Each structure stands twice: as C-alpha cells, then as structure tokens.
C-alpha cells in the first residue's frame, strides 16, 4: 500500500463473523466526542458494525461500547479514563461485552499504550487510520484477544465503507482528510495525517445516491474543506460545489470548515451564483493580531482576513459568519488580545466559538515562551464571550419580524418546539410538531436570544 493510495473497503470472512454476532444477538453503542469529522467516522463505524450483524442500542443495553475520542483541547484523557473505568464491573458481569476506544486521542501512541496499561480489560484500541479493519479486530476480541492497532501512516483514502447515517434528510460527505498546515498550537495534523482529497467523481456519485435516497441537505467535510484538491488537477473546490449544486433535489449544500488562506475569489463567486449553496461560512480567524497569527503559523494577517471579510460581505450580503478564537496563545499581550476584541467588533460575527489556549504535547507552541497564566486566559475568555454575546444578541434582535426558511432537524429543549437552521446557519426554534422533522418550513421570527431565534411557522414548503 502506498501513501495516499485508494483502498476499496472489504470484509474478509464476512459470513463467519456475521453468524457469530447474529447468533449472540450483539448490540452496539458508540459515544462520540469532537468534531463533525469524528461524527461521520462514527457513522462509518456504525455502518461496518451493522454490516457484520450488530444492532444499535442505547448505552445501557449495549454489548459493544466504543468511545470515539477527540484530543484537540481540554483534559479529554481524564474524562475518558473516568468513563472507561466505570465500565469495569459491567464488563465482568457480561461475558459478551466488548469495550473499545478509538479516534484521534488513540492515534497518539503514548495515549493508546497508557490506556492499555491502566485498563487491561479494554478489548480494542485503534487509531484514525484503522477503521476499515474493525471486523477483524472484533473477531479477535470475540476470541478474547486484546487488539491495539494504531497505524503509523500519513493516511490513505478508503472508499466503499458502509455508512449508517444519523438521519435520512441530511448527510455528511467527507471530501478531504488530514491537514498540512501545522498551526503551532494544533494536534490535528499529527492525528489525522497529511492532506488528501477524494476523487471528485466518487464524491459526486455519493451525493447523487444520497439525494436519490431522499437526502435534501449535504454537508461536505474536511479539516480545511476549501483546500480540496489544492495540489491536484481534479476539480477545484469551487468547481466541485458547482457540479454538486446541479443535482436535482439537493436543496442545501453546506461545507465545513473553511481556512481563510485558501478562500478564493472563485469560491465567493460560486456561493453568490448558486442559490442552493449555503449562505453560512465558518471561517476561523483564531486571533485578531497579525503577530500572534504569525506565531500561530496561520498564513494570513489581520489585514488579509479583514479584506476577505469585506469582499465576502459585499458579494454575498445575506452571508452568515461564524469563527473560532483562541485566547491566551503563548506570548499574547493585553494589546494583542484587544486587537482580537476589536476584530470581533468590526466583523460582527453571528457566532463565535472561543477557547482558552491549551498546551498540546508535541506541537511547536508547547515549548514557546510566554505561556499565559490560567487566570488571565479565563478573564480574557470571559471578556470576549461577554462582548460577542452582545453582538450576537443585537444581530438576532434585528431579525425579529423577518422571514426565513428553516429545515427542521430535531426536537428543541423546550416542549412542543422543534429546531432547525436557516440557509445562513441561524439556529431557529419553531412551534411545530415532530411531523415536521426533515421538512422545510417558512417561519417568521418572533423573538431573539443570544445563540438562537424563536419563530412561528407561516407555511409548510414541501
Ligand atoms: N481546521 C480548522 C479547525 C480545527 S480544530 C481550522 O483550521 O480552522 C477546531 C478549533 O479548535 C480551532 O479552530 C481552534 O480554535 C481550536 N483549537 C485547536 N487547537 C487548540 C489548542 N491547542 N488550544 C485551544 N484551542 C484549540
Ligand atoms: Fe489545526 Fe491549523 Fe490544520 Fe486547522 S488548519 S486543523 S487549526 S493545523
Ligand atoms: Fe477532535 Fe480529531 Fe476532530 S482531535 S476536533 S475529533 S479531528
């Protein structure tokens, strides 16, 4: 197998495995942490498990429990160890029980080894490049062998993996994997391998099949989705979007996450020209200060970013904008933090995901001078969140009385309310029944909150 080669998924001894699993009537449950990429990996893992005879169940009744981990921030290891440890007794009481841990955290070998040592009763441990080998790992676990499989590779592309999607109307499609950017704070390039793009023909076929099967909303996924095919003669990201947008019956084409350094004029034009391409851009800026951005290795300055936002707003006036921010990056001064606050005031994002900088082992920033004390990070985060709350609330308040089309996704927290999103990414709670899940409804906004809007339904729009 060569790097970046394409592998066709297949299961060896499928009948044998399936017979065993079906005769034991085994049930599975997956606990997923992290980003959309991990959620989609879990959909593939579910697809494989169901293909070999497992039936999905809730956590309490499952014979196979898999934790699909994330390690981008926070003290995730601590939480995971607690959750795994709590299953020790249950495992000793159910002789069929299989316990597995996979995902980004396990791709770091020292974490996988540590988990194996501390919890010898965990049966399967595997990394992000090993999902396609799950059937044989399950076979080993069934014959009471512990498996640890963490491939050391820059990555390859596996086609034809069965997928069990979470819902029938909206679907994820992975179009590229990995990341080559090595932002100095970030662990992702180490746990997801090098940047590699799927063939456009495979993506288009998958999208057509999905739409034929009733899906009306597709979200394209990639760590830097707009860097798709950056170094290939296959379709550019914009051309791929144009091709996909022609699929009859595809009402919404979304994509996550875009990197500012690769956001082309062609992409801005494509979004403005195609009415079924989402009017929402998640464009992480990370910091509003050029020096900090340089230290982060982001590949753009404050001015570049603001210039980009200007262009986007001019050409796509109904665009919804969100971003990610890190406060307290090593060496960040008060003045530099204020530059970030100032950028938020200028851009006026609809929403911001903000985080305190967290040391990740093995990254460049780990050993940078000027690590910022936790109290300062906390205070900066608080200040930033408070300011953004006011901005979001003021934008949302200006939308009261306006009309939107919402794709109803699921039940909201409040009783008798469903929630969904507008084309520009706004989270909207609507007074309607469960029957509307998966449908598009026209609504009128009645009230505004910090992170969402409440609306009443005007008409169904099938
Ligand atoms: N590929 C995307 C982001 C992936 S990680 C991009 O480049 O924008 C998601 C977010 O987690 C990042 O945007 C960043 O804001 C945050 N993050 C990543 N590493 C972090 C760290 N070490 N400490 C705090 N936040 C971090
Ligand atoms: Fe991490 Fe940067 Fe890659 Fe995003 S672009 S995944 S922040 S290294
Ligand atoms: Fe986390 Fe891995 Fe996604 S580290 S954010 S689950 S790529």
Coordinates of C-alpha atoms and ligand atoms in Angstrom, one line a residue:
X1 CA 0.0 0.0 0.0
X2 CA 1.5 3.4 -1.0
X3 CA 0.8 6.7 0.8
X4 CA -2.4 8.4 -0.4
X5 CA -3.5 5.3 -2.3
X6 CA -7.1 4.5 -2.5
X7 CA -8.3 1.3 -0.8
X8 CA -11.6 -0.4 -1.6
X9 CA -13.3 -1.5 1.7
X10 CA -13.9 -5.2 2.1
X11 CA -14.6 -7.6 4.9
X12 CA -12.8 -10.9 5.0
X13 CA -14.7 -13.9 6.3
X14 CA -17.9 -11.8 6.4
X15 CA -20.2 -14.8 6.8
X16 CA -18.3 -16.3 9.7
X17 CA -18.2 -13.0 11.7
X18 CA -21.8 -12.2 10.9
X19 CA -23.0 -15.7 12.0
X20 CA -21.3 -15.4 15.4
X21 CA -22.6 -11.8 16.0
X22 CA -26.1 -12.6 15.0
X23 CA -26.3 -15.9 17.0
X24 CA -25.2 -13.9 20.1
X25 CA -27.7 -11.1 19.2
X26 CA -25.0 -8.5 20.0
X27 CA -25.9 -4.8 20.3
X28 CA -23.6 -1.8 20.0
X29 CA -23.4 1.8 21.1
X30 CA -20.9 4.5 20.2
X31 CA -20.0 7.5 22.3
X32 CA -18.6 10.2 20.1
X33 CA -16.5 13.2 21.1
X34 CA -15.1 16.0 18.9
X35 CA -15.9 17.5 15.5
X36 CA -18.1 16.6 12.6
X37 CA -15.3 14.5 11.1
X38 CA -15.5 12.3 14.2
X39 CA -19.3 12.1 14.0
X40 CA -19.0 11.0 10.4
X41 CA -16.3 8.4 11.4
X42 CA -18.8 7.1 13.9
X43 CA -21.4 6.8 11.1
X44 CA -19.0 4.7 9.2
X45 CA -18.2 2.6 12.2
X46 CA -21.9 2.0 12.7
X47 CA -22.2 1.1 9.0
X48 CA -19.5 -1.5 9.4
X49 CA -20.9 -2.9 12.7
X50 CA -24.4 -3.2 11.2
X51 CA -23.0 -4.9 8.1
X52 CA -21.5 -7.6 10.3
X53 CA -24.7 -8.2 12.3
X54 CA -24.6 -5.8 15.2
X55 CA -27.9 -4.0 16.1
X56 CA -27.8 -0.5 17.5
X57 CA -29.0 0.0 21.1
X58 CA -28.8 2.5 23.9
X59 CA -25.7 2.8 26.1
X60 CA -27.1 0.7 29.0
X61 CA -28.1 -2.3 26.9
X62 CA -25.1 -2.5 24.5
X63 CA -22.7 -5.4 24.4
X64 CA -20.1 -3.4 22.4
X65 CA -19.3 0.0 23.6
X66 CA -16.9 2.2 21.6
X67 CA -15.6 5.6 22.6
X68 CA -14.6 7.6 19.6
X69 CA -12.2 10.2 21.1
X70 CA -11.1 13.8 20.4
X71 CA -7.9 15.4 21.7
X72 CA -8.0 18.9 20.2
X73 CA -8.4 20.7 23.5
X74 CA -9.2 20.2 27.2
X75 CA -8.4 17.5 29.6
X76 CA -10.1 14.8 27.5
X77 CA -8.0 12.0 28.8
X78 CA -9.2 12.4 32.3
X79 CA -12.8 12.3 31.2
X80 CA -12.3 9.3 29.0
X81 CA -10.4 7.3 31.8
X82 CA -13.3 8.0 34.1
X83 CA -15.9 6.7 31.6
X84 CA -13.9 3.6 30.8
X85 CA -13.1 2.8 34.4
X86 CA -16.8 3.0 35.2
X87 CA -17.5 0.1 32.9
X88 CA -15.2 -2.4 34.6
X89 CA -17.8 -4.1 36.7
X90 CA -20.4 -4.2 33.9
X91 CA -17.8 -5.9 31.7
X92 CA -17.1 -8.5 34.4
X93 CA -20.8 -9.3 34.5
X94 CA -21.4 -9.7 30.8
X95 CA -19.2 -12.3 29.2
X96 CA -20.1 -11.0 25.7
X97 CA -19.1 -7.4 26.4
X98 CA -16.6 -5.8 24.2
X99 CA -15.1 -2.5 25.1
X100 CA -13.3 -0.3 22.5
X101 CA -11.6 3.1 22.3
X102 CA -10.7 4.7 19.0
X103 CA -10.3 8.1 17.4
X104 CA -7.8 11.0 17.5
X105 CA -6.6 10.5 21.1
X106 CA -5.7 6.9 20.4
X107 CA -3.8 7.9 17.3
X108 CA -1.2 9.2 19.7
X109 CA 0.7 6.1 20.6
X110 CA 1.6 7.0 24.1
X111 CA -2.1 7.6 25.0
X112 CA -3.0 4.2 23.5
X113 CA -0.3 2.5 25.5
X114 CA -1.2 4.3 28.6
X115 CA -4.9 3.3 28.3
X116 CA -3.9 -0.3 27.6
X117 CA -1.8 -0.4 30.8
X118 CA -4.3 1.2 33.0
X119 CA -7.3 -0.7 31.7
X120 CA -6.3 -4.1 30.6
X121 CA -10.0 -5.1 30.3
X122 CA -10.4 -2.8 27.2
X123 CA -10.5 -5.2 24.2
X124 CA -9.9 -3.0 21.2
X125 CA -7.9 0.2 20.8
X126 CA -7.4 1.7 17.4
X127 CA -6.4 4.9 15.6
X128 CA -7.9 7.1 12.9
X129 CA -6.3 5.1 10.1
X130 CA -7.7 1.7 11.2
X131 CA -11.4 1.9 10.9
X132 CA -11.6 -0.3 7.9
X133 CA -10.0 -3.2 9.9
X134 CA -12.8 -3.2 12.5
X135 CA -14.3 -6.5 11.5
X136 CA -11.1 -8.4 12.1
X137 CA -10.5 -6.6 15.4
X138 CA -14.0 -7.6 16.5
X139 CA -13.1 -11.2 15.6
X140 CA -10.0 -11.0 17.8
X141 CA -12.0 -9.5 20.6
X142 CA -14.6 -12.3 20.4
X143 CA -11.9 -14.8 20.9
X144 CA -10.7 -12.9 23.9
X145 CA -7.6 -11.3 22.3
X146 CA -6.8 -7.7 23.1
X147 CA -6.1 -5.7 20.0
X148 CA -4.1 -2.5 19.8
X149 CA -3.9 -1.2 16.2
X150 CA -2.5 2.3 15.6
X151 CA -1.1 2.6 12.1
X152 CA 1.8 4.9 11.6
X153 CA 1.0 6.4 8.3
X154 CA 0.3 9.8 6.6
X155 CA -3.0 8.3 5.6
X156 CA -4.9 6.8 2.6
X157 CA -8.4 7.0 1.3
X158 CA -10.8 4.2 1.9
X159 CA -13.7 4.1 -0.5
X160 CA -16.9 2.0 -0.2
X161 CA -17.2 1.9 3.6
X162 CA -20.8 1.3 4.6
X163 CA -22.3 4.3 6.4
X164 CA -25.2 4.3 8.8
X165 CA -26.3 7.9 8.8
X166 CA -27.9 9.6 11.8
X167 CA -30.8 11.0 9.8
X168 CA -32.5 10.5 6.5
X169 CA -32.7 14.0 5.2
X170 CA -29.3 15.5 5.9
X171 CA -25.9 13.8 5.3
X172 CA -22.2 14.4 5.7
X173 CA -19.8 13.6 2.9
X174 CA -16.1 13.6 3.6
X175 CA -14.3 15.2 0.7
X176 CA -10.8 15.6 2.1
X177 CA -8.8 14.2 5.0
X178 CA -5.9 15.4 7.2
X179 CA -4.2 18.7 7.4
X180 CA -0.8 20.0 6.2
X181 CA -0.9 23.4 7.9
X182 CA 0.7 22.7 11.3
X183 CA -0.7 25.7 13.1
X184 CA 1.7 25.7 16.0
X185 CA -1.0 25.0 18.7
X186 CA -2.8 22.2 16.9
X187 CA -2.7 18.5 17.3
X188 CA -4.9 17.6 14.3
X189 CA -2.1 17.2 11.7
X190 CA -0.4 14.7 14.0
X191 CA -3.6 12.6 14.5
X192 CA -5.3 12.9 11.1
X193 CA -2.3 12.6 8.8
X194 CA -1.4 14.5 5.6
X195 CA -3.9 16.4 3.5
X196 CA -5.5 14.2 0.8
X197 CA -8.6 14.7 -1.3
X198 CA -11.1 12.1 -2.6
X199 CA -11.7 11.9 -6.3
X200 CA -14.5 14.3 -7.4
X201 CA -16.2 11.5 -9.3
X202 CA -16.6 9.4 -6.1
X203 CA -18.0 12.4 -4.2
X204 CA -20.5 13.3 -6.9
X205 CA -21.7 9.7 -7.2
X206 CA -22.1 9.5 -3.4
X207 CA -24.1 12.8 -3.4
X208 CA -26.3 11.7 -6.3
X209 CA -27.1 8.4 -4.5
X210 CA -27.9 10.2 -1.3
X211 CA -30.3 12.7 -3.0
X212 CA -31.9 9.9 -4.8
X213 CA -32.5 8.2 -1.4
X214 CA -34.3 11.3 -0.1
X215 CA -31.5 13.4 1.3
X216 CA -32.0 17.1 0.6
X217 CA -29.1 18.7 2.6
X218 CA -25.5 17.7 2.2
X219 CA -22.6 18.9 4.3
X220 CA -19.1 18.5 2.8
X221 CA -16.5 17.8 5.4
X222 CA -12.7 18.5 5.6
X223 CA -10.3 19.9 8.2
X224 CA -9.9 22.7 5.6
X225 CA -12.6 21.9 3.2
X226 CA -11.8 24.7 0.8
X227 CA -8.3 23.4 0.4
X228 CA -9.8 20.4 -1.5
X229 CA -7.6 19.3 -4.4
X230 CA -5.2 22.2 -3.8
X231 CA -2.4 20.2 -5.4
X232 CA -4.3 18.1 -7.9
X233 CA -5.6 18.5 -11.5
X234 CA -9.0 17.1 -10.5
X235 CA -11.9 19.6 -9.9
X236 CA -11.2 22.6 -7.7
X237 CA -13.3 23.1 -4.6
X238 CA -15.5 25.7 -6.4
X239 CA -15.9 23.5 -9.4
X240 CA -16.9 20.6 -7.2
X241 CA -19.5 22.8 -5.5
X242 CA -20.9 23.9 -8.9
X243 CA -21.2 20.3 -10.1
X244 CA -22.9 19.2 -6.9
X245 CA -25.2 22.2 -6.8
X246 CA -26.7 21.0 -10.2
X247 CA -28.0 17.8 -8.6
X248 CA -31.8 17.9 -8.9
X249 CA -33.4 17.7 -5.4
X250 CA -30.4 19.0 -3.5
X251 CA -31.8 22.0 -1.6
X252 CA -28.9 22.8 0.6
X253 CA -25.2 22.3 0.0
X254 CA -23.1 23.2 3.1
X255 CA -19.4 22.8 3.9
X256 CA -17.2 22.8 7.0
X257 CA -14.5 24.2 7.9
X258 CA -13.0 26.8 5.6
X259 CA -9.5 28.1 6.0
X260 CA -9.0 31.8 5.3
X261 CA -5.7 31.3 3.5
X262 CA -7.3 29.2 0.8
X263 CA -10.6 31.1 0.3
X264 CA -10.6 32.0 -3.4
X265 CA -12.5 34.7 -5.3
X266 CA -13.8 31.9 -7.4
X267 CA -15.4 30.4 -4.2
X268 CA -17.0 33.7 -3.2
X269 CA -18.5 34.0 -6.8
X270 CA -19.7 30.4 -6.8
X271 CA -21.5 30.9 -3.5
X272 CA -23.2 34.1 -4.7
X273 CA -24.2 32.5 -8.0
X274 CA -25.7 29.1 -6.8
X275 CA -28.9 29.5 -4.8
X276 CA -28.7 26.1 -3.1
X277 CA -25.2 26.7 -1.7
X278 CA -25.3 27.5 2.0
X279 CA -25.1 31.2 3.0
X280 CA -23.0 30.3 6.0
X281 CA -19.3 30.5 6.3
X282 CA -17.4 29.2 9.3
X283 CA -14.1 30.9 8.9
X284 CA -11.9 30.5 11.9
X285 CA -9.7 33.6 12.5
X286 CA -8.1 32.4 15.8
X287 CA -6.7 35.9 16.6
X288 CA -7.1 39.5 15.5
X289 CA -3.5 40.3 15.9
X290 CA -1.0 39.8 13.0
X291 CA 2.0 39.0 15.2
X292 CA 0.0 36.3 17.1
X293 CA -1.3 34.9 13.7
X294 CA 2.3 34.7 12.6
X295 CA 3.3 32.8 15.7
X296 CA 0.4 30.5 15.2
X297 CA 1.5 29.9 11.6
X298 CA -1.9 30.7 10.2
X299 CA -0.7 32.0 6.8
X300 CA -2.7 35.3 6.8
X301 CA -2.5 38.7 8.6
X302 CA -5.3 40.6 10.3
X303 CA -5.5 42.9 7.2
X304 CA -5.7 39.9 4.9
X305 CA -8.6 38.4 6.9
X306 CA -10.5 41.7 7.2
X307 CA -10.1 42.3 3.4
X308 CA -11.5 38.8 2.8
X309 CA -14.5 39.5 5.0
X310 CA -15.1 42.8 3.2
X311 CA -15.2 41.0 -0.1
X312 CA -17.5 38.3 1.1
X313 CA -19.9 40.7 2.7
X314 CA -20.1 42.8 -0.5
X315 CA -20.6 39.9 -2.8
X316 CA -22.9 37.8 -0.6
X317 CA -24.8 40.3 1.5
X318 CA -27.0 37.6 3.2
X319 CA -24.0 35.6 4.4
X320 CA -23.9 34.3 8.0
X321 CA -20.4 34.3 9.5
X322 CA -19.0 32.4 12.4
X323 CA -15.5 31.9 13.7
X324 CA -13.2 30.2 16.2
X325 CA -10.9 32.2 18.5
X326 CA -8.1 31.1 20.8
X327 CA -7.3 33.4 23.8
X328 CA -4.0 33.3 25.7
X329 CA -1.8 31.9 23.0
X330 CA 1.8 31.9 24.2
X331 CA 3.1 35.5 24.3
X332 CA -0.3 37.1 23.7
X333 CA -0.2 40.6 25.3
X334 CA -3.1 42.6 26.5
X335 CA -2.8 44.8 23.4
X336 CA -2.8 41.8 21.1
X337 CA -5.9 40.4 22.9
X338 CA -7.6 43.8 22.4
X339 CA -6.9 43.6 18.7
X340 CA -9.0 40.4 18.8
X341 CA -11.8 42.1 20.5
X342 CA -11.6 44.9 18.0
X343 CA -11.7 42.5 15.1
X344 CA -14.9 41.0 16.6
X345 CA -16.4 44.5 16.7
X346 CA -15.5 45.1 13.1
X347 CA -16.6 41.8 11.6
X348 CA -19.8 41.3 13.7
X349 CA -19.9 37.5 13.6
X350 CA -23.3 35.8 14.1
X351 CA -21.5 33.4 16.4
X352 CA -18.0 32.7 17.9
X353 CA -16.6 29.5 19.4
X354 CA -13.9 30.7 21.8
X355 CA -11.3 28.7 23.6
X356 CA -8.5 29.2 26.1
X357 CA -5.2 28.1 24.6
X358 CA -4.4 24.6 25.7
X359 CA -0.9 23.0 25.5
X360 CA -0.9 20.0 23.1
X361 CA 2.1 17.7 23.5
X362 CA 4.3 17.5 20.5
X363 CA 3.2 20.8 18.9
X364 CA 5.5 23.8 18.4
X365 CA 3.7 26.1 20.8
X366 CA 4.3 23.6 23.6
X367 CA 7.7 25.0 24.1
X368 CA 7.1 28.6 23.2
X369 CA 8.0 31.2 25.8
X370 CA 5.4 33.4 27.5
X371 CA 2.8 30.8 28.4
X372 CA -0.1 32.8 29.7
X373 CA -1.4 32.2 33.3
X374 CA -4.7 30.5 33.5
X375 CA -6.4 33.4 35.4
X376 CA -5.5 35.7 32.6
X377 CA -6.8 33.3 30.0
X378 CA -10.0 32.9 31.9
X379 CA -10.5 36.6 32.2
X380 CA -9.9 37.2 28.5
X381 CA -12.3 34.4 27.5
X382 CA -14.9 35.9 29.8
X383 CA -14.5 39.4 28.4
X384 CA -14.6 38.1 24.8
X385 CA -17.7 36.0 25.4
X386 CA -19.5 38.8 27.0
X387 CA -18.7 41.2 24.1
X388 CA -19.7 38.6 21.5
X389 CA -22.9 37.8 23.3
X390 CA -23.9 41.5 23.0
X391 CA -23.0 41.5 19.3
X392 CA -24.9 38.2 18.6
X393 CA -27.9 39.5 20.5
X394 CA -28.0 42.7 18.7
X395 CA -27.8 41.0 15.3
X396 CA -30.5 38.5 16.3
X397 CA -32.8 41.3 17.6
X398 CA -32.6 43.0 14.3
X399 CA -34.1 39.8 12.7
X400 CA -37.4 39.9 14.7
X401 CA -40.2 40.1 12.2
X402 CA -38.1 38.7 9.3
X403 CA -38.9 35.6 7.3
X404 CA -36.7 32.6 6.9
X405 CA -36.9 29.1 5.5
X406 CA -35.9 26.5 8.1
X407 CA -35.0 22.9 7.7
X408 CA -36.5 21.3 10.8
X409 CA -33.8 19.0 12.3
X410 CA -34.9 17.8 15.7
X411 CA -36.8 18.4 18.9
X412 CA -35.7 21.6 20.8
X413 CA -35.1 21.6 24.5
X414 CA -38.4 23.4 25.1
X415 CA -41.5 21.3 24.9
X416 CA -43.6 21.4 21.7
X417 CA -40.8 23.1 19.9
X418 CA -38.6 21.8 17.1
X419 CA -35.3 23.4 16.0
X420 CA -33.5 23.7 12.7
X421 CA -31.4 26.1 10.7
X422 CA -31.8 28.8 8.1
X423 CA -29.8 28.9 4.9
X424 CA -27.4 31.3 6.6
X425 CA -26.9 29.0 9.6
X426 CA -29.1 30.6 12.2
X427 CA -30.4 28.2 14.8
X428 CA -34.2 28.7 15.0
X429 CA -36.7 27.2 17.4
X430 CA -40.1 26.8 15.8
X431 CA -43.5 26.0 17.4
X432 CA -44.5 22.9 15.4
X433 CA -44.9 19.2 15.8
X434 CA -42.4 16.3 15.3
X435 CA -44.0 15.6 12.0
X436 CA -42.1 18.4 10.5
X437 CA -38.6 16.9 11.2
X438 CA -36.9 16.7 7.8
X439 CA -39.2 19.3 6.2
X440 CA -38.6 22.9 5.1
X441 CA -40.9 25.4 6.6
X442 CA -41.3 29.2 6.2
X443 CA -41.2 31.0 9.5
X444 CA -41.5 34.5 10.9
X445 CA -39.1 35.4 13.7
X446 CA -40.9 36.4 17.0
X447 CA -38.0 36.8 19.5
X448 CA -34.3 36.9 19.7
X449 CA -31.8 35.2 22.1
X450 CA -28.0 35.2 22.3
X451 CA -27.5 32.0 20.3
X452 CA -30.8 31.3 18.7
X453 CA -34.1 32.7 17.5
X454 CA -37.7 31.7 18.2
X455 CA -40.2 31.7 15.4
X456 CA -43.7 30.8 14.4
X457 CA -44.5 28.7 11.3
X458 CA -46.1 30.5 8.4
X459 CA -46.4 27.7 6.0
X460 CA -45.1 24.3 5.1
X461 CA -43.0 24.3 2.0
X462 CA -42.6 20.7 0.8
Ligands
LIG1 N1 -9.2 23.1 10.8 C1 -9.9 24.1 11.4 C2 -10.0 23.9 12.9 C3 -9.9 22.5 13.6 S1 -9.7 22.5 15.3 C4 -9.2 25.4 11.2 O1 -8.1 25.5 10.9 O2 -9.8 26.4 11.4 C5 -11.1 23.4 15.9 C6 -10.7 24.6 16.7 O3 -10.1 24.2 18.0 C7 -9.7 25.5 16.1 O4 -10.3 26.4 15.2 C8 -9.1 26.2 17.3 O5 -9.8 27.4 17.6 C9 -9.3 25.3 18.5 N2 -8.1 24.7 18.9 C10 -7.2 23.9 18.3 N3 -6.1 23.6 19.0 C11 -6.3 24.3 20.2 C12 -5.5 24.4 21.3 N4 -4.3 23.8 21.4 N5 -6.0 25.2 22.3 C13 -7.1 25.8 22.2 N6 -7.9 25.7 21.2 C14 -7.5 25.0 20.1
LIG2 FE1 -5.3 22.5 13.1 FE2 -4.5 24.6 11.7 FE3 -4.9 22.3 10.5 FE4 -6.9 23.7 11.4 S1 -5.5 24.3 9.8 S2 -6.6 21.5 11.6 S3 -6.1 24.6 13.2 S4 -3.3 22.7 12.0
LIG3 FE1 -11.0 16.4 17.8 FE2 -9.9 14.8 16.0 FE3 -11.9 16.4 15.3 S1 -8.9 15.9 17.5 S2 -11.7 18.1 16.7 S3 -12.1 14.7 16.7 S4 -10.1 15.9 14.0

